[in-house]
mmCIF file of C-alpha atoms in Angstrom:
data_model
loop_
_atom_site.group_PDB
_atom_site.id
_atom_site.type_symbol
_atom_site.label_atom_id
_atom_site.label_comp_id
_atom_site.label_asym_id
_atom_site.label_seq_id
_atom_site.Cartn_x
_atom_site.Cartn_y
_atom_site.Cartn_z
ATOM 1 C CA UNK A 1 3.399 -5.965 -20.584
ATOM 2 C CA UNK A 2 2.963 -4.716 -24.163
ATOM 3 C CA UNK A 3 -0.543 -3.501 -23.396
ATOM 4 C CA UNK A 4 0.609 -1.504 -20.361
ATOM 5 C CA UNK A 5 3.465 0.076 -22.306
ATOM 6 C CA UNK A 6 1.122 0.776 -25.196
ATOM 7 C CA UNK A 7 -1.301 2.530 -22.848
ATOM 8 C CA UNK A 8 1.421 4.907 -21.661
ATOM 9 C CA UNK A 9 3.652 5.277 -24.706
ATOM 10 C CA UNK A 10 1.529 4.166 -27.660
ATOM 11 C CA UNK A 11 2.448 1.587 -30.302
ATOM 12 C CA UNK A 12 3.227 1.222 -33.969
ATOM 13 C CA UNK A 13 1.072 -0.790 -36.315
ATOM 14 C CA UNK A 14 1.950 -4.492 -36.212
ATOM 15 C CA UNK A 15 4.117 -4.189 -33.102
ATOM 16 C CA UNK A 16 2.183 -6.986 -31.375
ATOM 17 C CA UNK A 17 -0.866 -9.173 -31.950
ATOM 18 C CA UNK A 18 -3.927 -6.993 -32.373
ATOM 19 C CA UNK A 19 -1.993 -3.776 -33.076
ATOM 20 C CA UNK A 20 -3.760 -3.053 -36.350
ATOM 21 C CA UNK A 21 -3.056 0.687 -36.376
ATOM 22 C CA UNK A 22 -0.652 3.188 -34.868
ATOM 23 C CA UNK A 23 -1.916 4.420 -31.505
ATOM 24 C CA UNK A 24 -1.049 7.432 -29.372
ATOM 25 C CA UNK A 25 -0.175 6.744 -25.752
ATOM 26 C CA UNK A 26 -1.086 8.775 -22.698
ATOM 27 C CA UNK A 27 2.183 10.697 -22.769
ATOM 28 C CA UNK A 28 1.569 11.922 -26.300
ATOM 29 C CA UNK A 29 -2.052 12.758 -25.516
ATOM 30 C CA UNK A 30 -0.965 14.779 -22.457
ATOM 31 C CA UNK A 31 1.844 16.617 -24.277
ATOM 32 C CA UNK A 32 2.264 20.095 -22.811
ATOM 33 C CA UNK A 33 -0.070 19.286 -19.923
ATOM 34 C CA UNK A 34 -0.412 17.037 -16.887
ATOM 35 C CA UNK A 35 -0.615 13.245 -16.674
ATOM 36 C CA UNK A 36 -2.034 11.583 -13.549
ATOM 37 C CA UNK A 37 -0.679 8.110 -12.756
ATOM 38 C CA UNK A 38 -2.771 6.315 -10.147
ATOM 39 C CA UNK A 39 -1.408 3.463 -7.968
ATOM 40 C CA UNK A 40 2.163 4.117 -9.086
ATOM 41 C CA UNK A 41 3.395 1.802 -6.312
ATOM 42 C CA UNK A 42 1.981 -1.222 -8.144
ATOM 43 C CA UNK A 43 3.760 -0.472 -11.424
ATOM 44 C CA UNK A 44 5.778 -3.444 -12.788
ATOM 45 C CA UNK A 45 9.558 -3.060 -12.523
ATOM 46 C CA UNK A 46 10.199 -3.038 -16.291
ATOM 47 C CA UNK A 47 7.647 -0.268 -16.738
ATOM 48 C CA UNK A 48 9.312 1.674 -13.921
ATOM 49 C CA UNK A 49 12.519 1.671 -15.982
ATOM 50 C CA UNK A 50 10.747 3.142 -19.009
ATOM 51 C CA UNK A 51 9.013 5.781 -16.904
ATOM 52 C CA UNK A 52 12.308 6.757 -15.294
ATOM 53 C CA UNK A 53 13.873 7.192 -18.735
ATOM 54 C CA UNK A 54 11.069 9.532 -19.790
ATOM 55 C CA UNK A 55 11.463 11.633 -16.654
ATOM 56 C CA UNK A 56 15.254 11.807 -17.000
ATOM 57 C CA UNK A 57 15.673 12.233 -20.755
ATOM 58 C CA UNK A 58 12.342 13.751 -21.771
ATOM 59 C CA UNK A 59 11.817 11.201 -24.526
ATOM 60 C CA UNK A 60 10.413 7.719 -25.082
ATOM 61 C CA UNK A 61 9.763 5.127 -27.777
ATOM 62 C CA UNK A 62 6.424 3.752 -28.834
ATOM 63 C CA UNK A 63 6.093 -0.023 -28.591
ATOM 64 C CA UNK A 64 7.658 -1.290 -31.826
ATOM 65 C CA UNK A 65 8.894 2.200 -32.700
ATOM 66 C CA UNK A 66 12.395 3.199 -33.834
ATOM 67 C CA UNK A 67 12.239 6.986 -33.575
ATOM 68 C CA UNK A 68 12.291 8.703 -30.148
ATOM 69 C CA UNK A 69 9.286 10.826 -29.172
ATOM 70 C CA UNK A 70 9.838 14.037 -27.209
ATOM 71 C CA UNK A 71 7.866 14.516 -24.013
ATOM 72 C CA UNK A 72 6.993 17.639 -22.055
ATOM 73 C CA UNK A 73 4.528 16.420 -19.451
ATOM 74 C CA UNK A 74 4.013 17.211 -15.775
ATOM 75 C CA UNK A 75 3.525 14.013 -13.735
ATOM 76 C CA UNK A 76 1.237 13.678 -10.732
ATOM 77 C CA UNK A 77 1.361 10.222 -9.158
ATOM 78 C CA UNK A 78 -0.714 8.677 -6.386
ATOM 79 C CA UNK A 79 -0.499 5.449 -4.417
ATOM 80 C CA UNK A 80 -1.863 3.766 -1.308
ATOM 81 C CA UNK A 81 1.519 2.057 -0.835
ATOM 82 C CA UNK A 82 4.366 3.206 1.405
ATOM 83 C CA UNK A 83 6.927 3.833 -1.337
ATOM 84 C CA UNK A 84 9.858 4.118 1.074
ATOM 85 C CA UNK A 85 9.029 0.641 2.352
ATOM 86 C CA UNK A 86 8.582 -0.644 -1.211
ATOM 87 C CA UNK A 87 12.072 0.660 -2.018
ATOM 88 C CA UNK A 88 13.524 -1.200 0.993
ATOM 89 C CA UNK A 89 11.764 -4.362 -0.200
ATOM 90 C CA UNK A 90 13.234 -3.965 -3.677
ATOM 91 C CA UNK A 91 9.794 -3.558 -5.242
ATOM 92 C CA UNK A 92 10.149 0.076 -6.318
ATOM 93 C CA UNK A 93 13.129 1.845 -7.845
ATOM 94 C CA UNK A 94 14.745 4.350 -5.527
ATOM 95 C CA UNK A 95 15.882 6.581 -8.397
ATOM 96 C CA UNK A 96 12.319 6.724 -9.736
ATOM 97 C CA UNK A 97 11.043 7.642 -6.276
ATOM 98 C CA UNK A 98 13.493 10.553 -6.125
ATOM 99 C CA UNK A 99 12.373 11.730 -9.567
ATOM 100 C CA UNK A 100 8.726 11.654 -8.545
ATOM 101 C CA UNK A 101 9.178 12.937 -5.010
ATOM 102 C CA UNK A 102 9.492 16.654 -5.772
ATOM 103 C CA UNK A 103 6.411 17.689 -3.803
ATOM 104 C CA UNK A 104 4.854 15.030 -1.584
ATOM 105 C CA UNK A 105 1.297 15.401 -0.305
ATOM 106 C CA UNK A 106 -0.204 12.956 2.172
ATOM 107 C CA UNK A 107 -3.981 12.609 2.190
ATOM 108 C CA UNK A 108 -4.951 10.999 5.515
ATOM 109 C CA UNK A 109 -7.238 7.954 5.351
ATOM 110 C CA UNK A 110 -10.858 8.490 6.285
ATOM 111 C CA UNK A 111 -10.379 6.918 9.718
ATOM 112 C CA UNK A 112 -8.042 9.823 10.557
ATOM 113 C CA UNK A 113 -10.506 12.514 9.460
ATOM 114 C CA UNK A 114 -13.858 11.295 10.710
ATOM 115 C CA UNK A 115 -15.196 14.838 10.713
ATOM 116 C CA UNK A 116 -15.302 14.585 6.906
ATOM 117 C CA UNK A 117 -17.746 11.661 6.992
ATOM 118 C CA UNK A 118 -20.963 13.781 7.210
ATOM 119 C CA UNK A 119 -19.899 15.980 4.278
ATOM 120 C CA UNK A 120 -18.902 12.998 2.156
ATOM 121 C CA UNK A 121 -22.105 11.131 3.052
ATOM 122 C CA UNK A 122 -24.186 14.111 1.959
ATOM 123 C CA UNK A 123 -22.277 14.348 -1.313
ATOM 124 C CA UNK A 124 -22.476 10.658 -2.214
ATOM 125 C CA UNK A 125 -26.079 10.203 -1.054
ATOM 126 C CA UNK A 126 -27.029 13.083 -3.339
ATOM 127 C CA UNK A 127 -25.037 11.562 -6.179
ATOM 128 C CA UNK A 128 -26.655 8.133 -5.697
ATOM 129 C CA UNK A 129 -30.140 9.651 -5.554
ATOM 130 C CA UNK A 130 -29.523 11.524 -8.787
ATOM 131 C CA UNK A 131 -28.110 8.435 -10.499
ATOM 132 C CA UNK A 132 -30.944 6.150 -9.383
ATOM 133 C CA UNK A 133 -33.713 8.697 -9.815
ATOM 134 C CA UNK A 134 -34.970 8.659 -6.225
ATOM 135 C CA UNK A 135 -35.162 11.007 -3.265
ATOM 136 C CA UNK A 136 -32.005 11.757 -1.331
ATOM 137 C CA UNK A 137 -31.803 9.831 1.931
ATOM 138 C CA UNK A 138 -31.077 11.515 5.257
ATOM 139 C CA UNK A 139 -29.520 9.913 8.331
ATOM 140 C CA UNK A 140 -30.571 10.120 11.950
ATOM 141 C CA UNK A 141 -27.919 11.444 14.369
ATOM 142 C CA UNK A 142 -27.435 7.913 15.732
ATOM 143 C CA UNK A 143 -26.842 6.476 12.257
ATOM 144 C CA UNK A 144 -24.416 9.256 11.370
ATOM 145 C CA UNK A 145 -22.538 8.728 14.634
ATOM 146 C CA UNK A 146 -22.212 5.013 13.888
ATOM 147 C CA UNK A 147 -20.797 5.765 10.450
ATOM 148 C CA UNK A 148 -18.313 8.214 11.945
ATOM 149 C CA UNK A 149 -17.212 5.520 14.392
ATOM 150 C CA UNK A 150 -16.770 2.997 11.578
ATOM 151 C CA UNK A 151 -13.155 2.681 10.413
ATOM 152 C CA UNK A 152 -13.870 2.466 6.647
ATOM 153 C CA UNK A 153 -10.934 0.186 5.811
ATOM 154 C CA UNK A 154 -11.807 0.684 2.143
ATOM 155 C CA UNK A 155 -11.512 4.459 2.584
ATOM 156 C CA UNK A 156 -13.656 6.874 0.542
ATOM 157 C CA UNK A 157 -14.557 4.263 -2.084
ATOM 158 C CA UNK A 158 -16.121 2.132 0.646
ATOM 159 C CA UNK A 159 -18.049 5.124 1.963
ATOM 160 C CA UNK A 160 -19.376 5.767 -1.545
ATOM 161 C CA UNK A 161 -20.479 2.127 -1.806
ATOM 162 C CA UNK A 162 -22.224 2.402 1.578
ATOM 163 C CA UNK A 163 -24.145 5.436 0.290
ATOM 164 C CA UNK A 164 -25.160 3.530 -2.831
ATOM 165 C CA UNK A 165 -26.276 0.567 -0.695
ATOM 166 C CA UNK A 166 -28.334 2.846 1.563
ATOM 167 C CA UNK A 167 -29.997 4.527 -1.419
ATOM 168 C CA UNK A 168 -31.038 1.186 -2.883
ATOM 169 C CA UNK A 169 -31.761 -0.892 0.213
ATOM 170 C CA UNK A 170 -32.970 1.427 2.999
ATOM 171 C CA UNK A 171 -36.803 1.275 3.021
ATOM 172 C CA UNK A 172 -37.486 4.888 4.000
ATOM 173 C CA UNK A 173 -36.054 8.318 3.297
ATOM 174 C CA UNK A 174 -34.820 8.670 6.890
ATOM 175 C CA UNK A 175 -32.112 6.112 7.625
ATOM 176 C CA UNK A 176 -31.606 4.825 11.168
ATOM 177 C CA UNK A 177 -29.011 2.478 12.648
ATOM 178 C CA UNK A 178 -31.058 -0.614 11.749
ATOM 179 C CA UNK A 179 -31.006 0.420 8.077
ATOM 180 C CA UNK A 180 -27.212 0.585 7.778
ATOM 181 C CA UNK A 181 -25.282 -2.152 5.940
ATOM 182 C CA UNK A 182 -24.622 -5.287 8.017
ATOM 183 C CA UNK A 183 -20.827 -4.901 7.870
ATOM 184 C CA UNK A 184 -21.096 -1.495 9.554
ATOM 185 C CA UNK A 185 -23.389 -2.668 12.341
ATOM 186 C CA UNK A 186 -21.598 -5.958 12.977
ATOM 187 C CA UNK A 187 -18.157 -4.338 13.151
ATOM 188 C CA UNK A 188 -19.425 -1.952 15.821
ATOM 189 C CA UNK A 189 -21.122 -4.622 17.897
ATOM 190 C CA UNK A 190 -24.696 -4.209 16.672
ATOM 191 C CA UNK A 191 -26.376 -7.616 16.690
ATOM 192 C CA UNK A 192 -28.942 -8.605 14.098
ATOM 193 C CA UNK A 193 -32.268 -10.204 15.058
ATOM 194 C CA UNK A 194 -32.615 -13.946 14.538
ATOM 195 C CA UNK A 195 -36.406 -13.967 14.804
ATOM 196 C CA UNK A 196 -38.817 -11.674 13.016
ATOM 197 C CA UNK A 197 -41.676 -9.989 14.897
ATOM 198 C CA UNK A 198 -45.127 -11.534 14.401
ATOM 199 C CA UNK A 199 -46.358 -8.501 12.458
ATOM 200 C CA UNK A 200 -43.691 -8.567 9.756
ATOM 201 C CA UNK A 201 -45.105 -7.446 6.408
ATOM 202 C CA UNK A 202 -45.133 -9.487 3.276
ATOM 203 C CA UNK A 203 -42.699 -8.253 0.691
ATOM 204 C CA UNK A 204 -44.447 -6.683 -2.309
ATOM 205 C CA UNK A 205 -42.576 -5.945 -5.543
ATOM 206 C CA UNK A 206 -41.941 -2.282 -6.405
ATOM 207 C CA UNK A 207 -44.669 -0.684 -8.476
ATOM 208 C CA UNK A 208 -43.586 0.373 -11.975
ATOM 209 C CA UNK A 209 -44.180 4.070 -11.279
ATOM 210 C CA UNK A 210 -41.805 4.084 -8.308
ATOM 211 C CA UNK A 211 -38.073 4.055 -7.893
ATOM 212 C CA UNK A 212 -36.749 1.290 -5.656
ATOM 213 C CA UNK A 213 -34.585 3.883 -3.944
ATOM 214 C CA UNK A 214 -37.686 5.456 -2.401
ATOM 215 C CA UNK A 215 -39.907 2.385 -2.212
ATOM 216 C CA UNK A 216 -41.462 1.304 1.072
ATOM 217 C CA UNK A 217 -43.561 -1.905 1.252
ATOM 218 C CA UNK A 218 -47.325 -1.337 1.390
ATOM 219 C CA UNK A 219 -50.266 -3.643 2.100
ATOM 220 C CA UNK A 220 -51.112 -5.870 -0.850
ATOM 221 C CA UNK A 221 -54.406 -7.551 -1.801
ATOM 222 C CA UNK A 222 -54.843 -11.204 -0.909
ATOM 223 C CA UNK A 223 -54.685 -12.080 -4.596
ATOM 224 C CA UNK A 224 -51.073 -10.980 -4.609
ATOM 225 C CA UNK A 225 -50.121 -12.661 -1.366
ATOM 226 C CA UNK A 226 -47.417 -14.772 -2.993
ATOM 227 C CA UNK A 227 -45.357 -12.488 -5.270
ATOM 228 C CA UNK A 228 -43.549 -14.220 -8.107
ATOM 229 C CA UNK A 229 -40.275 -12.790 -6.807
ATOM 230 C CA UNK A 230 -40.142 -15.407 -4.090
ATOM 231 C CA UNK A 231 -40.438 -19.153 -3.735
ATOM 232 C CA UNK A 232 -43.775 -20.609 -2.693
ATOM 233 C CA UNK A 233 -42.398 -24.133 -2.364
ATOM 234 C CA UNK A 234 -44.024 -25.504 0.806
ATOM 235 C CA UNK A 235 -40.791 -27.371 1.533
ATOM 236 C CA UNK A 236 -38.803 -24.164 1.521
ATOM 237 C CA UNK A 237 -38.450 -22.278 4.787
ATOM 238 C CA UNK A 238 -40.793 -19.403 5.678
ATOM 239 C CA UNK A 239 -39.514 -17.642 2.636
ATOM 240 C CA UNK A 240 -40.866 -14.158 2.376
ATOM 241 C CA UNK A 241 -43.996 -15.629 0.775
ATOM 242 C CA UNK A 242 -45.542 -16.481 4.169
ATOM 243 C CA UNK A 243 -45.425 -13.035 5.746
ATOM 244 C CA UNK A 244 -48.399 -10.656 6.138
ATOM 245 C CA UNK A 245 -48.673 -7.110 4.785
ATOM 246 C CA UNK A 246 -49.658 -4.667 7.473
ATOM 247 C CA UNK A 247 -46.642 -2.628 8.496
ATOM 248 C CA UNK A 248 -44.218 -0.172 6.971
ATOM 249 C CA UNK A 249 -41.572 -0.277 9.695
ATOM 250 C CA UNK A 250 -38.008 0.148 8.485
ATOM 251 C CA UNK A 251 -35.856 -2.924 8.103
ATOM 252 C CA UNK A 252 -38.741 -5.242 7.146
ATOM 253 C CA UNK A 253 -36.847 -7.128 4.491
ATOM 254 C CA UNK A 254 -33.898 -7.671 6.829
ATOM 255 C CA UNK A 255 -36.190 -9.113 9.495
ATOM 256 C CA UNK A 256 -37.963 -11.278 6.927
ATOM 257 C CA UNK A 257 -34.648 -12.603 5.674
ATOM 258 C CA UNK A 258 -33.458 -13.292 9.221
ATOM 259 C CA UNK A 259 -36.720 -15.087 10.002
ATOM 260 C CA UNK A 260 -36.425 -17.211 6.857
ATOM 261 C CA UNK A 261 -32.884 -18.199 7.769
ATOM 262 C CA UNK A 262 -33.802 -19.012 11.368
ATOM 263 C CA UNK A 263 -36.757 -21.155 10.274
ATOM 264 C CA UNK A 264 -34.637 -22.996 7.704
ATOM 265 C CA UNK A 265 -32.015 -23.791 10.336
ATOM 266 C CA UNK A 266 -34.697 -25.023 12.742
ATOM 267 C CA UNK A 267 -36.068 -27.316 10.007
ATOM 268 C CA UNK A 268 -32.614 -28.746 9.366
ATOM 269 C CA UNK A 269 -32.232 -27.346 5.857
ATOM 270 C CA UNK A 270 -28.661 -27.650 4.616
ATOM 271 C CA UNK A 271 -26.947 -24.528 3.263
ATOM 272 C CA UNK A 272 -30.043 -22.278 3.311
ATOM 273 C CA UNK A 273 -27.857 -19.235 2.740
ATOM 274 C CA UNK A 274 -27.221 -20.272 -0.854
ATOM 275 C CA UNK A 275 -30.942 -20.571 -1.601
ATOM 276 C CA UNK A 276 -31.794 -17.298 0.132
ATOM 277 C CA UNK A 277 -28.989 -15.502 -1.677
ATOM 278 C CA UNK A 278 -30.303 -16.742 -5.022
ATOM 279 C CA UNK A 279 -33.844 -15.635 -4.131
ATOM 280 C CA UNK A 280 -32.574 -12.238 -3.016
ATOM 281 C CA UNK A 281 -30.533 -11.696 -6.184
ATOM 282 C CA UNK A 282 -33.451 -12.837 -8.341
ATOM 283 C CA UNK A 283 -35.696 -10.316 -6.567
ATOM 284 C CA UNK A 284 -33.179 -7.522 -7.158
ATOM 285 C CA UNK A 285 -32.864 -8.420 -10.835
ATOM 286 C CA UNK A 286 -36.624 -8.607 -11.415
ATOM 287 C CA UNK A 287 -37.172 -5.309 -9.618
ATOM 288 C CA UNK A 288 -34.393 -3.573 -11.557
ATOM 289 C CA UNK A 289 -35.689 -4.830 -14.904
ATOM 290 C CA UNK A 290 -39.219 -3.884 -13.908
ATOM 291 C CA UNK A 291 -38.129 -0.342 -13.085
ATOM 292 C CA UNK A 292 -36.129 -0.002 -16.318
ATOM 293 C CA UNK A 293 -38.798 -1.677 -18.500
ATOM 294 C CA UNK A 294 -36.478 -4.561 -19.354
ATOM 295 C CA UNK A 295 -33.481 -2.469 -20.391
ATOM 296 C CA UNK A 296 -30.552 -4.517 -19.116
ATOM 297 C CA UNK A 297 -27.880 -1.845 -19.461
ATOM 298 C CA UNK A 298 -29.872 0.571 -17.285
ATOM 299 C CA UNK A 299 -30.761 -2.219 -14.865
ATOM 300 C CA UNK A 300 -27.113 -3.227 -14.458
ATOM 301 C CA UNK A 301 -26.140 0.402 -13.757
ATOM 302 C CA UNK A 302 -29.022 0.687 -11.289
ATOM 303 C CA UNK A 303 -27.721 -2.392 -9.457
ATOM 304 C CA UNK A 304 -24.099 -1.254 -9.560
ATOM 305 C CA UNK A 305 -23.096 -4.268 -11.697
ATOM 306 C CA UNK A 306 -21.590 -4.564 -15.146
ATOM 307 C CA UNK A 307 -23.905 -5.742 -17.922
ATOM 308 C CA UNK A 308 -21.936 -8.992 -18.273
ATOM 309 C CA UNK A 309 -22.392 -9.639 -14.554
ATOM 310 C CA UNK A 310 -26.145 -9.118 -14.846
ATOM 311 C CA UNK A 311 -26.368 -11.435 -17.876
ATOM 312 C CA UNK A 312 -24.322 -14.097 -16.091
ATOM 313 C CA UNK A 313 -26.492 -13.949 -12.976
ATOM 314 C CA UNK A 314 -29.686 -14.174 -15.045
ATOM 315 C CA UNK A 315 -28.317 -17.339 -16.646
ATOM 316 C CA UNK A 316 -27.071 -18.822 -13.353
ATOM 317 C CA UNK A 317 -30.435 -18.190 -11.697
ATOM 318 C CA UNK A 318 -32.297 -19.840 -14.590
ATOM 319 C CA UNK A 319 -34.146 -16.633 -15.460
ATOM 320 C CA UNK A 320 -33.309 -16.508 -19.197
ATOM 321 C CA UNK A 321 -36.835 -17.255 -20.355
ATOM 322 C CA UNK A 322 -38.412 -15.067 -17.694
ATOM 323 C CA UNK A 323 -36.767 -11.660 -18.103
#
């Protein structure tokens, strides 16, 4: 509670544990300007009272403060909640809603404006390519149509994540239906293969001079037939180590993964998904660190993880002495 109030209104030195100096809040920082409050519908009730007082009286108190602070700030608030319904449920103050509800704008969810999908895909694919240092991907008409038919329950943020996934995981620069994320294809009735074709290529690690975003597997010499990224345990299923390298068809790694899973199930292996997931994550981590020359901060950004997440996964996968 104190931290939330401090974020908005600031605090005085010693007002709570860790408050070692006086701090300006967002209202003071935005004085004479505009303050944007996101997800206002999730604001705790006691904080709603303090916000209402600022809007009504034009003043507030810092946490631990005795003197009122004047406020002249324009408020723009956003929420994914139905505030009228929240008021009926007693979860949002009606008087605060009336104070905020001077001009109401409704931005339709993505599923109600599917014609925006191509423009947003172009924007976020370009952004991902720039961030990851690769070429911008393009989609076939069939792939774009599938994305427009997808409901995107996570709205624009989910679309952005899909673009990031495509940039990292799609093997070629032209993305077809088979290269789209599994959740998109499965939700629209696209089945995934359980068996891999006989000509599936062996996975080869990205070369240091390339970006994974533009990498496509290429034939590898026999001496490198069992990359260190993957298990070569003969008891493990046909883990990507047993595949041959003579094709560059899109979706190779998906087929290889599906084949490994199918073989493991046929051999009666228990919980093969856990092992395959660990191998897959280890491969991603090694590739990211290889591309960034061991710089973990850059590698974590490249993977879309926080640095702490990357460090934790390295430890969980037993890779501390390896990377």
